[in-house]
Short mmCIF file of C-alpha atoms in Angstrom, two decimals:
data_model
loop_
_atom_site.label_atom_id
_atom_site.label_comp_id
_atom_site.label_asym_id
_atom_site.label_seq_id
_atom_site.Cartn_x
_atom_site.Cartn_y
_atom_site.Cartn_z
CA MET A 93 156.07 187.46 150.86
CA LEU A 94 158.69 187.14 153.32
CA PHE A 95 157.72 185.28 156.44
CA GLU A 96 154.32 184.40 155.03
CA LEU A 97 153.72 181.65 157.42
CA THR A 98 153.77 184.44 160.41
CA LYS A 99 150.85 186.26 159.68
CA PRO A 100 147.08 183.84 160.08
CA ALA A 101 146.19 182.56 156.39
CA PRO A 102 143.00 183.06 154.46
CA LEU A 103 139.90 181.24 155.51
CA THR A 104 139.98 180.18 151.96
CA GLU A 105 143.04 178.45 152.27
CA GLN A 106 143.51 174.33 154.54
CA MET A 107 145.74 175.03 157.05
CA ARG A 108 146.10 172.88 160.05
CA SER A 109 147.90 172.32 163.38
CA ARG A 110 150.49 170.51 162.61
CA ASP A 111 151.30 173.84 159.83
CA GLY A 112 152.88 175.95 162.90
CA CYS A 113 155.44 173.66 163.67
CA ILE A 114 156.94 174.74 159.43
CA TYR A 115 159.89 176.82 161.11
CA LEU A 116 159.99 174.15 163.72
CA TYR A 117 161.25 171.08 161.78
CA ARG A 118 162.68 173.23 158.81
CA ALA A 119 165.39 173.83 161.62
CA MET A 120 165.59 170.84 162.75
CA LYS A 121 165.90 169.29 159.24
CA PHE A 122 168.56 172.95 158.34
CA ILE A 123 170.56 171.04 161.77
CA GLY A 124 170.75 167.73 160.92
CA TRP A 125 167.81 165.95 162.68
CA ARG A 126 165.17 165.25 159.85
CA PRO A 127 166.96 162.34 157.87
CA PRO A 128 164.89 161.25 154.34
CA LYS A 129 163.10 157.86 154.69
CA SER A 130 165.43 156.37 152.72
CA GLY A 131 167.28 156.49 149.28
CA LEU A 132 171.56 157.61 149.34
CA LEU A 133 170.90 160.76 149.94
CA ARG A 134 169.78 159.49 153.87
CA TYR A 135 173.70 158.61 154.58
CA VAL A 136 175.01 161.71 152.47
CA TYR A 137 172.39 163.39 155.77
CA LEU A 138 173.24 161.17 158.58
CA THR A 139 176.45 162.48 157.77
CA TRP A 140 175.65 166.62 158.12
CA THR A 141 173.53 165.85 161.39
CA VAL A 142 177.65 163.47 163.51
CA LEU A 143 179.45 166.25 162.44
CA THR A 144 176.76 169.14 164.05
CA PHE A 145 176.79 166.67 167.03
CA MET A 146 180.21 166.31 167.20
CA TRP A 147 181.17 169.78 167.43
CA CYS A 148 178.34 171.77 168.68
CA THR A 149 176.89 169.43 170.83
CA THR A 150 179.91 167.39 172.40
CA TYR A 151 183.35 169.92 171.02
CA LEU A 152 181.94 172.96 172.41
CA PRO A 153 181.40 171.48 176.21
CA LEU A 154 184.64 170.71 175.76
CA GLY A 155 185.96 173.46 173.78
CA PHE A 156 185.34 175.74 177.09
CA LEU A 157 186.96 173.70 179.49
CA GLY A 158 189.92 172.77 177.05
CA SER A 159 191.50 176.68 176.98
CA TYR A 160 190.14 176.67 180.93
CA ILE A 161 192.93 173.96 181.08
CA THR A 162 195.50 175.89 179.15
CA GLU A 163 195.05 179.25 178.55
CA ILE A 164 192.93 180.65 182.13
CA LYS A 165 195.75 182.92 182.90
CA HIS A 166 195.48 184.84 179.90
CA PHE A 167 191.08 185.52 180.64
CA SER A 168 190.60 189.29 181.78
CA PRO A 169 187.70 188.90 184.10
CA GLY A 170 184.97 190.16 182.03
CA GLU A 171 186.11 187.67 179.24
CA PHE A 172 186.37 184.49 182.12
CA LEU A 173 183.17 185.60 182.59
CA THR A 174 181.50 185.66 179.37
CA SER A 175 182.49 182.38 178.64
CA LEU A 176 181.96 181.43 181.65
CA GLN A 177 178.77 182.34 181.47
CA VAL A 178 177.96 180.41 177.89
CA CYS A 179 180.30 177.19 178.97
CA ILE A 180 177.80 176.25 181.93
CA ASN A 181 174.57 176.71 179.58
CA ALA A 182 176.15 174.54 176.85
CA TYR A 183 176.75 172.34 178.80
CA GLY A 184 173.18 171.98 179.63
CA SER A 185 171.95 172.55 176.28
CA SER A 186 173.55 169.87 175.24
CA VAL A 187 172.14 167.56 177.78
CA LYS A 188 168.27 169.23 176.47
CA VAL A 189 169.62 168.46 173.05
CA ALA A 190 170.20 164.34 174.12
CA ILE A 191 166.74 164.38 175.72
CA THR A 192 164.87 166.80 172.28
CA TYR A 193 166.53 164.58 170.08
CA SER A 194 166.42 161.18 171.70
CA GLN A 195 162.83 162.12 172.28
CA LEU A 196 161.44 163.00 168.78
CA TRP A 197 159.16 160.45 167.35
CA ARG A 198 157.02 161.41 170.46
CA LEU A 199 156.57 165.04 168.60
CA VAL A 200 156.84 163.78 165.12
CA LYS A 201 153.54 161.56 166.46
CA ALA A 202 151.80 164.14 168.21
CA LYS A 203 151.79 165.99 165.20
CA ASP A 204 149.50 162.74 163.99
CA ILE A 205 146.90 163.68 167.33
CA LEU A 206 146.79 167.06 165.89
CA ASP A 207 145.29 166.34 162.62
CA LYS A 208 142.51 163.67 164.31
CA LEU A 209 141.17 167.16 166.47
CA ASP A 210 141.42 169.32 163.38
CA LEU A 211 138.86 167.01 161.59
CA ARG A 212 136.77 168.14 163.90
CA CYS A 213 137.82 171.59 163.09
CA THR A 214 134.79 172.55 160.51
CA SER A 215 133.86 176.04 161.36
CA LEU A 216 134.50 179.15 159.91
CA GLU A 217 135.09 180.45 163.81
CA GLU A 218 137.04 176.94 164.70
CA ARG A 219 139.22 176.71 161.70
CA GLU A 220 140.67 180.95 162.64
CA LYS A 221 141.05 180.32 165.62
CA ILE A 222 143.51 176.93 163.65
CA HIS A 223 144.38 180.01 161.54
CA LEU A 224 145.49 182.35 164.23
CA VAL A 225 147.73 179.57 166.17
CA VAL A 226 149.45 178.51 163.50
CA ALA A 227 151.03 182.49 162.50
CA ARG A 228 151.32 183.34 166.23
CA ALA A 229 153.87 179.51 166.89
CA ASN A 230 156.04 181.09 162.97
CA HIS A 231 155.77 184.11 164.39
CA ALA A 232 157.26 182.41 167.70
CA PHE A 233 159.78 180.61 166.86
CA LEU A 234 161.28 183.48 164.56
CA ILE A 235 161.15 185.95 167.66
CA PHE A 236 163.41 183.46 169.24
CA THR A 237 165.09 183.31 166.24
CA ILE A 238 166.14 186.78 166.04
CA VAL A 239 167.26 186.59 169.35
CA TYR A 240 169.24 183.89 169.87
CA CYS A 241 171.23 184.77 166.28
CA GLY A 242 171.29 188.45 167.62
CA TYR A 243 173.25 187.60 171.10
CA ALA A 244 176.23 185.34 168.97
CA GLY A 245 176.20 187.83 166.02
CA SER A 246 176.33 190.88 168.84
CA THR A 247 179.41 188.43 170.87
CA TYR A 248 181.32 187.35 167.48
CA LEU A 249 181.51 191.09 166.91
CA SER A 250 182.21 192.63 170.16
CA SER A 251 184.33 190.31 171.22
CA VAL A 252 187.17 190.26 168.18
CA LEU A 253 186.93 194.30 167.50
CA SER A 254 188.10 194.34 171.28
CA GLY A 255 190.32 192.49 169.91
CA HIS A 256 190.04 188.95 171.15
CA PRO A 257 187.90 185.32 170.18
CA PRO A 258 184.17 185.62 171.45
CA TRP A 259 184.10 182.83 173.73
CA GLN A 260 187.87 181.37 173.63
CA LEU A 261 187.33 177.87 172.39
CA TYR A 262 190.37 175.64 172.24
CA ASN A 263 192.00 175.49 169.36
CA PRO A 264 195.35 173.94 168.80
CA PHE A 265 195.65 174.69 165.30
CA ILE A 266 195.55 178.28 165.12
CA ASP A 267 196.80 180.71 167.65
CA TRP A 268 194.96 184.01 167.63
CA HIS A 269 197.67 185.82 168.80
CA ASP A 270 198.99 185.76 166.09
CA GLY A 271 197.36 189.02 164.30
CA ILE A 272 194.71 190.01 162.44
CA LEU A 273 194.15 187.57 160.68
CA LYS A 274 194.60 184.46 163.31
CA LEU A 275 191.95 186.52 165.69
CA TRP A 276 189.05 187.08 162.84
CA THR A 277 189.49 183.42 161.19
CA ALA A 278 190.01 181.70 165.21
CA SER A 279 186.74 183.90 165.93
CA THR A 280 184.70 183.58 162.88
CA LEU A 281 185.58 178.65 163.27
CA GLU A 282 183.90 180.35 166.63
CA TYR A 283 181.43 181.85 165.76
CA ILE A 284 180.06 178.69 163.06
CA VAL A 285 180.00 176.27 165.45
CA MET A 286 178.49 178.65 168.50
CA SER A 287 175.54 179.86 165.14
CA GLY A 288 175.01 175.35 165.65
CA ALA A 289 174.77 175.06 169.05
CA VAL A 290 172.58 178.04 169.69
CA LEU A 291 170.42 176.78 166.57
CA GLN A 292 170.40 173.63 168.65
CA ASP A 293 169.51 175.07 171.85
CA GLN A 294 166.93 177.34 170.68
CA LEU A 295 164.64 174.12 169.05
CA SER A 296 165.10 172.30 172.87
CA ASP A 297 163.48 175.85 173.75
CA THR A 298 160.99 176.58 171.50
CA TYR A 299 158.86 172.71 171.10
CA PRO A 300 157.70 173.39 174.62
CA LEU A 301 155.98 176.54 174.06
CA ILE A 302 154.84 176.12 169.96
CA TYR A 303 153.25 172.78 170.61
CA THR A 304 151.38 174.27 174.59
CA LEU A 305 150.31 177.26 172.36
CA ILE A 306 148.08 174.46 169.74
CA LEU A 307 146.93 172.81 172.56
CA ARG A 308 146.00 175.61 174.48
CA THR A 309 143.91 176.46 170.91
CA HIS A 310 142.52 173.32 171.51
CA LEU A 311 141.38 173.84 173.74
CA ASP A 312 139.23 176.76 173.48
CA ILE A 313 137.92 174.66 170.31
CA LEU A 314 136.60 172.08 172.48
CA ARG A 315 135.64 174.85 175.34
CA GLU A 316 133.06 176.53 172.72
CA ARG A 317 132.12 173.43 171.87
CA ILE A 318 131.10 172.48 175.17
CA SER A 319 129.33 176.35 176.08
CA SER A 320 126.96 175.34 173.47
CA LEU A 321 125.39 171.69 173.71
CA ARG A 322 122.09 171.34 173.53
CA THR A 323 121.15 175.08 173.00
CA ASP A 324 120.24 173.40 168.83
CA PRO A 325 115.91 173.56 169.28
CA ALA A 326 116.69 170.77 165.85
CA MET A 327 118.99 168.62 167.42
CA THR A 328 117.41 165.19 169.49
CA GLU A 329 118.05 164.14 173.08
CA ASP A 330 120.04 161.54 171.04
CA GLU A 331 122.35 164.13 168.83
CA ASN A 332 123.11 165.90 171.74
CA TYR A 333 124.46 162.96 173.50
CA GLU A 334 126.45 162.06 170.61
CA ALA A 335 127.77 165.51 170.75
CA LEU A 336 128.93 165.47 174.30
CA VAL A 337 130.69 161.82 173.25
CA LYS A 338 131.95 163.33 170.96
CA CYS A 339 133.81 166.34 173.23
CA VAL A 340 134.64 163.51 175.80
CA ILE A 341 136.56 162.11 172.96
CA ASP A 342 138.11 165.59 171.68
CA HIS A 343 138.90 165.43 175.83
CA LYS A 344 141.06 161.98 175.77
CA GLN A 345 142.48 163.03 172.14
CA ILE A 346 144.14 166.47 173.73
CA LEU A 347 145.06 163.97 177.49
CA ASP A 348 146.86 161.78 174.53
CA TYR A 349 148.55 164.66 172.50
CA CYS A 350 150.34 165.95 176.01
CA ALA A 351 151.18 162.65 177.23
CA LEU A 352 153.25 161.98 174.70
CA ILE A 353 154.85 165.39 174.88
CA ARG A 354 155.42 165.53 178.75
CA PRO A 355 158.04 163.35 178.96
CA VAL A 356 160.31 165.51 176.34
CA ILE A 357 159.60 168.48 178.31
CA SER A 358 160.25 167.43 181.16
CA GLY A 359 163.44 166.55 180.66
CA THR A 360 164.71 169.66 179.01
CA ILE A 361 162.72 172.10 180.94
CA PHE A 362 164.50 170.51 184.44
CA THR A 363 167.89 171.21 182.55
CA GLN A 364 167.19 174.13 182.39
CA PHE A 365 165.49 174.87 186.16
CA LEU A 366 168.82 173.87 186.76
CA LEU A 367 171.24 175.68 185.29
CA CYS A 368 168.88 179.36 184.75
CA GLY A 369 169.62 180.70 187.96
CA LEU A 370 173.00 180.35 187.67
CA VAL A 371 173.57 181.78 184.05
CA LEU A 372 171.28 184.29 184.33
CA GLY A 373 173.65 185.38 188.05
CA LEU A 374 176.72 184.96 186.23
CA THR A 375 175.09 187.40 183.67
CA LEU A 376 174.51 189.89 185.81
CA ILE A 377 177.95 190.23 187.80
CA ASN A 378 179.64 191.07 184.70
CA VAL A 379 177.08 193.13 183.52
CA PHE A 380 177.35 194.87 186.23
CA PHE A 381 180.99 194.88 187.11
CA PHE A 382 183.10 194.03 184.36
CA SER A 383 181.15 194.73 181.00
CA ASP A 384 182.58 198.11 178.14
CA LEU A 385 179.29 199.56 175.82
CA TRP A 386 179.44 196.50 173.37
CA THR A 387 180.09 192.86 176.18
CA GLY A 388 177.46 194.61 178.11
CA ILE A 389 174.70 194.75 174.62
CA ALA A 390 175.92 191.61 174.62
CA SER A 391 175.18 189.89 177.84
CA PHE A 392 172.10 191.88 178.14
CA LEU A 393 170.93 190.16 175.12
CA PHE A 394 172.14 186.77 176.69
CA VAL A 395 169.58 187.89 179.49
CA ILE A 396 167.12 188.69 177.35
CA THR A 397 168.16 184.70 176.09
CA ALA A 398 168.54 183.02 179.04
CA LEU A 399 164.99 184.21 180.03
CA LEU A 400 162.87 183.11 176.54
CA GLN A 401 164.20 180.27 177.28
CA THR A 402 161.83 179.19 180.52
CA PHE A 403 159.62 182.54 181.10
CA PRO A 404 157.40 182.15 177.51
CA PHE A 405 156.60 179.19 178.40
CA CYS A 406 156.33 178.24 181.90
CA TYR A 407 153.71 181.72 181.52
CA THR A 408 151.89 179.12 178.11
CA CYS A 409 151.69 176.34 181.72
CA ASN A 410 150.17 178.72 183.91
CA LEU A 411 147.72 179.70 181.48
CA ILE A 412 146.80 175.76 180.13
CA MET A 413 145.80 175.62 184.43
CA ASP A 414 143.11 178.49 183.67
CA ASP A 415 142.18 176.88 180.10
CA CYS A 416 141.26 173.46 181.51
CA GLU A 417 139.57 175.59 184.92
CA ALA A 418 137.79 177.54 182.25
CA LEU A 419 136.70 173.67 180.78
CA SER A 420 135.02 172.54 184.25
CA HIS A 421 133.89 175.66 184.55
CA ALA A 422 132.02 175.60 180.72
CA LEU A 423 131.63 172.15 181.22
CA PHE A 424 129.45 172.86 184.56
CA GLN A 425 127.13 175.78 183.46
CA SER A 426 126.59 173.49 180.29
CA ASN A 427 121.94 173.57 179.43
CA TRP A 428 122.07 169.64 181.36
CA ILE A 429 119.34 169.97 184.12
CA ASP A 430 116.65 168.67 181.88
CA SER A 431 118.44 165.91 180.40
CA GLY A 432 118.27 161.90 179.86
CA SER A 433 119.60 159.06 182.64
CA ARG A 434 122.39 158.38 180.51
CA TYR A 435 123.21 162.34 179.22
CA GLN A 436 123.57 163.23 182.86
CA SER A 437 126.20 160.05 183.79
CA THR A 438 128.18 160.60 180.75
CA LEU A 439 128.85 164.33 181.68
CA LEU A 440 129.30 163.87 185.24
CA TYR A 441 132.25 161.40 183.81
CA PHE A 442 133.20 163.71 182.16
CA LEU A 443 132.77 166.38 184.54
CA HIS A 444 135.50 164.56 187.28
CA ASN A 445 137.80 163.72 184.70
CA VAL A 446 138.09 168.18 182.76
CA GLN A 447 138.60 169.39 187.00
CA GLN A 448 142.21 167.50 186.72
CA PRO A 449 143.74 169.94 185.18
CA ILE A 450 147.43 169.89 182.90
CA VAL A 451 150.14 169.71 184.34
CA PHE A 452 153.42 169.56 183.18
CA ILE A 453 156.12 168.20 186.07
CA ALA A 454 160.35 169.22 184.98
CA GLY A 455 162.13 166.09 186.14
CA GLY A 456 159.01 164.44 187.75
CA ILE A 457 160.17 166.69 191.16
CA PHE A 458 157.99 170.42 190.54
CA PRO A 459 154.79 171.78 188.63
CA ILE A 460 156.19 173.70 185.41
CA SER A 461 154.83 177.23 186.70
CA MET A 462 155.74 180.66 186.95
CA SER A 463 156.48 180.79 190.54
CA SER A 464 158.28 177.29 189.96
CA ASN A 465 160.11 180.26 187.15
CA ILE A 466 160.34 182.52 189.64
CA SER A 467 161.95 180.55 191.78
CA VAL A 468 164.78 179.85 190.21
CA ALA A 469 165.70 183.33 188.71
CA LYS A 470 166.04 184.28 191.92
CA PHE A 471 168.95 182.45 192.25
CA ALA A 472 170.58 185.50 190.18
CA PHE A 473 170.32 187.64 193.12
CA SER A 474 171.90 185.25 194.78
CA VAL A 475 174.81 184.61 193.27
CA ILE A 476 174.65 189.17 193.28
CA THR A 477 174.78 189.02 196.70
CA ILE A 478 177.21 187.10 197.86
CA THR A 479 179.51 188.88 195.30
CA LYS A 480 179.48 192.12 196.48
CA GLN A 481 179.22 190.61 199.88
CA MET A 482 183.02 188.79 199.39
CA ASN A 483 184.05 191.61 197.23
CA ILE A 484 184.84 189.46 194.27
CA ALA A 485 184.22 191.28 192.32
CA ASP A 486 186.96 194.41 193.81
CA LYS A 487 189.23 191.16 193.83
CA PHE A 488 189.57 189.56 190.03
CA LYS A 489 189.69 194.34 189.54
CA SER A 490 192.53 194.46 191.59
CA GLU A 491 194.31 190.81 190.60
#
């Protein structure tokens, strides 16, 4: 079945939390981020890695700069804004890709902690939740792929059919003004480079969402375990205490998991926050004042892409804080009143720890949440307001 991993597997199959990252890591392998551990193929693969970084991470942002230096007089306002909005995002994407790739070992190591957490998931209810999050995580990656590829493809086709390359990157070897064939050749080369950059950007944007979706599932499983503490009359006091200690260990492993992925998320989301408002503002100006039907559709897809870079993850971070609060409530409301002193002292220690919410900080400066995302996105409307008040769009059109 096509895209089989986007559907929950039957409980007769053994699925692990790390399987939610399968599509993510397949894309990483395709773009050159996951070389073989040894052998001749490793060196061949590393050549592919160097090529993708050279063209998609280095040439792309420099190509925009080169075109502005040499071709700025030939840009129409709409073409310039279409290029500029992607140019700014390309520089941010290169930074995010560098952070993600250099810290990739953290994401790989975090999957080992997920394996430890999975060992405790033995009941059918817990296994079903694991199966659901595996399907949900892979489904989310597929949706991102459709939207990101849709943007690149629609921009490519709408621009070429309008008679100019999609992003007008600097190309000293092919002059697209010299006929239809060279226009299509230059545009196709741009599309290939941009597709690689889009995939790299997608990887940097999707891993926080996928890893936190899995995190939420394990928080929910832990909450259910805490709620069931001391509810089985057949268990002795020592067995109940052991069950509580296992919950403490589970929570500790969840915190270790968060500590591993937090530095990667901090850098990539902070970079995206810095650019989000400006990129959205330029794109909306292009849509409102300069776009025709086809470039408007491409710009609209770019707006959706820009929103996907932060909104789903910020919303998930809010849900994680709610999950932590629900975890502390479940522990306080568990059946502990008539327990022994050893059980109660451990429970108090556990309660103190679970009352500290799991928070991800962007750049070590401000928490990642919906309020932060909305504050950043508001800058887009400030850009539009300034443009309207200063009549910048009319001045561009008249010139």
